[in-house]
Amino acid sequence: MTTTRERIVHASFDVFDNLDFHKATIREIAKRSGIAPASIYKHFASKDDLVMAITNEKTKQMITELNEHFIGVRGTMNKLRKMTWYYLYFYENNPQVSWVVNISTSVKSWRESSDGWKNVRQTGQTFMGILREGQKLGDVRQDINIFVMSNIYFGGLARLVQIWLVHNQSYSLTALADDFAETIFAAVRTPTE
Amino acid sequence: MTTTRERIVHASFDVFDNLDFHKATIREIAKRSGIAPASIYKHFASKDDLVMAITNEKTKQMITELNEHFIGVRGTMNKLRKMTWYYLYFYENNPQVSWVVNISTSVKSWRESSDGWKNVRQTGQTFMGILREGQKLGDVRQDINIFVMSNIYFGGLARLVQIWLVHNQSYSLTALADDFAETIFAAVRTPTE
Amino acid sequence: MTTTRERIVHASFDVFDNLDFHKATIREIAKRSGIAPASIYKHFASKDDLVMAITNEKTKQMITELNEHFIGVRGTMNKLRKMTWYYLYFYENNPQVSWVVNISTSVKSWRESSDGWKNVRQTGQTFMGILREGQKLGDVRQDINIFVMSNIYFGGLARLVQIWLVHNQSYSLTALADDFAETIFAAVRTPTE
Amino acid sequence: MTTTRERIVHASFDVFDNLDFHKATIREIAKRSGIAPASIYKHFASKDDLVMAITNEKTKQMITELNEHFIGVRGTMNKLRKMTWYYLYFYENNPQVSWVVNISTSVKSWRESSDGWKNVRQTGQTFMGILREGQKLGDVRQDINIFVMSNIYFGGLARLVQIWLVHNQSYSLTALADDFAETIFAAVRTPTE
DNA sequence: GATGAATGAGCCTTCATTCAT
DNA sequence: AATGAATGAAGGCTCATTCAT
């Protein structure tokens, strides 16, 4: 059984999926969901609220699933590979989310959404956790700038997704996961001598 | 003496600087520049044209200046450091450009602007050039995935700029240049044994 | 009870009645109908659509009523008189329609409206039908140029209406029907000898 | 030697010839004449003034030439044929004028132009003159309604021109002159018995 | 006499949103 | 809970027109 709310959320992703975010209107969502515009406002306070709700929902799902994938994985490199793969896998299967996050939401109001920010921080924490653990294990250099490293990682991933979207998703995104993870690992690993 | 066109361009950056790109309207630009909306259309064919024109202008300037900074610089790491520093320096001094490029322009129409795309490719070429030269010199590993590496580099930089903007430019961006360049270099350099 | 749509249509005629069609704007129609511009677009897809819709509506009505008036009328001259009278009667009571049809609508888009053109052709057919029937009855000459005759008839009527409008509808239009019909009949009747 | 004014007038006809009168803008006239918009205002007080001026000019020319063509023509039918031919000939060679007169000029302001109205009346007088002369000669019935007849004549001609324009001037207009004149004559001639 | 540059007014249209039912 | 009907606000853009040079 699909609730009305679910139908709205589903249609929203559908709408944001077409890359041209000027077309991402409430009326379009209403049309595709078969729910009247006025009814959408019974479930979401405003358009911004809707956008935030659906991105948060997806991000939460992402975090949950990522944790599941982590179960039993050991070793810095393995975790890095797993996380990278999952990230790309997620966007390969939810290309809209990236656009919603990057484009549609006004950054200002997004920051004001505690939930949204919290989720992003949490994903960031996971990455930093891997690095810190690696430092303890001796895999990762002690002198890395974690802030910079983290931005390189997520910025690089985001760029990869963006380019892939601009190229109309014409190639496999997950196929790049290994190279990506290895490059990042090369940047952080303790030099062998 | 400032020409009308310059005043429009100046006001445009001012407007896009808001971060809330929904407010980036022709009327707002008109208000801040003291130029009537109708007059703006004497200088730019459309809003899209205006956005493209100003970003291209800045990007071209960026490329020119970057090349000047390269004069006399030798060594892979030195070039990497220089390029990174200049990139961050440029956005530190033109924070608006980042938003215009990353947010405001509809990706579709931007790709259709041969100039815009050409400039981006050119910047990309510069980075790849450094890597290839490094490979010849033996500084850089032969087995790196240049496509992935390039996206890590520019994605990382862009993210750094974005975070800095979101944090209201409250710290020095260029101060991160060295750490950034070194991290990237670590990821590509030939392992010492 | 008047529906919103009816109020819009009514106000539209009111507006076009101005004679100065440059003033026939959506805003003006909105003002006079007490309906917001945005609401007008819920009932008509565009301004052109509105113009077409209202003229077609009226023209259809005209055709229907004309046919009713024809019931039981026999003889070429009688039919001619009836048709002429009704045509002038209609415009005397709907003076705006003439302007909308003749002036406001861009001829190009009007021709593209199958409905509009169809209705006009139908009215033309009715006139030609009378002539052909008259020819069978022997009332009407065989050697008339029906194309020319038809244009004389409708052109003459239209001119009569226009002049009447320009003279601010200061006299009776239907009072001219008999003279008009007789003149036309004189032009087509079989010479008596 | 062509004066600036002449170039403007020439370009204006060119522009109005488009049939799509929404495109008949001052800027378009400026572009085609090679004269700057501002300069046009040195020669004509306003757009309305320009439109009026050019139509009056053409109409005056029409009257002059028509009178020349009348020289030596005798007999009601001959005069009718000549006038009709010339009228169609004129519009066949100046199709724009019809549109300017019928469409572009706001009827209100056109009536206010004494010149425009005077010229139209004068053409009307010529036609009525032929009829009255015919009545004296015994060719034309005494009991015709001259007002109605006149409108039938000019309305019919105008309609013929309009239809011809709508059909993209794809056939000869003057070829219809004889049939037209004869039809009109049939409507007014004294019945033979 | 000619014009480049500028503009106020206004156009059609669309959007997110509300409210009576 | 759902919606049809309505709208204020705003957006991009164009036009006839002016004026300093």
PDB file of C-alpha atoms in Angstrom, chain A residues 52 81 99 104 132 167 177-178 180:
ATOM      1  CA  MET A  52      14.344  18.978   2.249  1.00  0.00           C
ATOM      2  CA  ARG A  81      36.703   0.874  -1.344  1.00  0.00           C
ATOM      3  CA  TRP A  99      20.692  17.441  -8.220  1.00  0.00           C
ATOM      4  CA  SER A 104      17.389  22.948  -6.174  1.00  0.00           C
ATOM      5  CA  ARG A 132      41.357   7.855  12.124  1.00  0.00           C
ATOM      6  CA  HIS A 167      27.248  13.079 -19.857  1.00  0.00           C
ATOM      7  CA  ALA A 177      35.064   3.111  -7.614  1.00  0.00           C
ATOM      8  CA  ASP A 178      38.252   1.064  -7.388  1.00  0.00           C
ATOM      9  CA  PHE A 180      38.986   6.340  -6.988  1.00  0.00           C
TER      10      PHE A 180
END
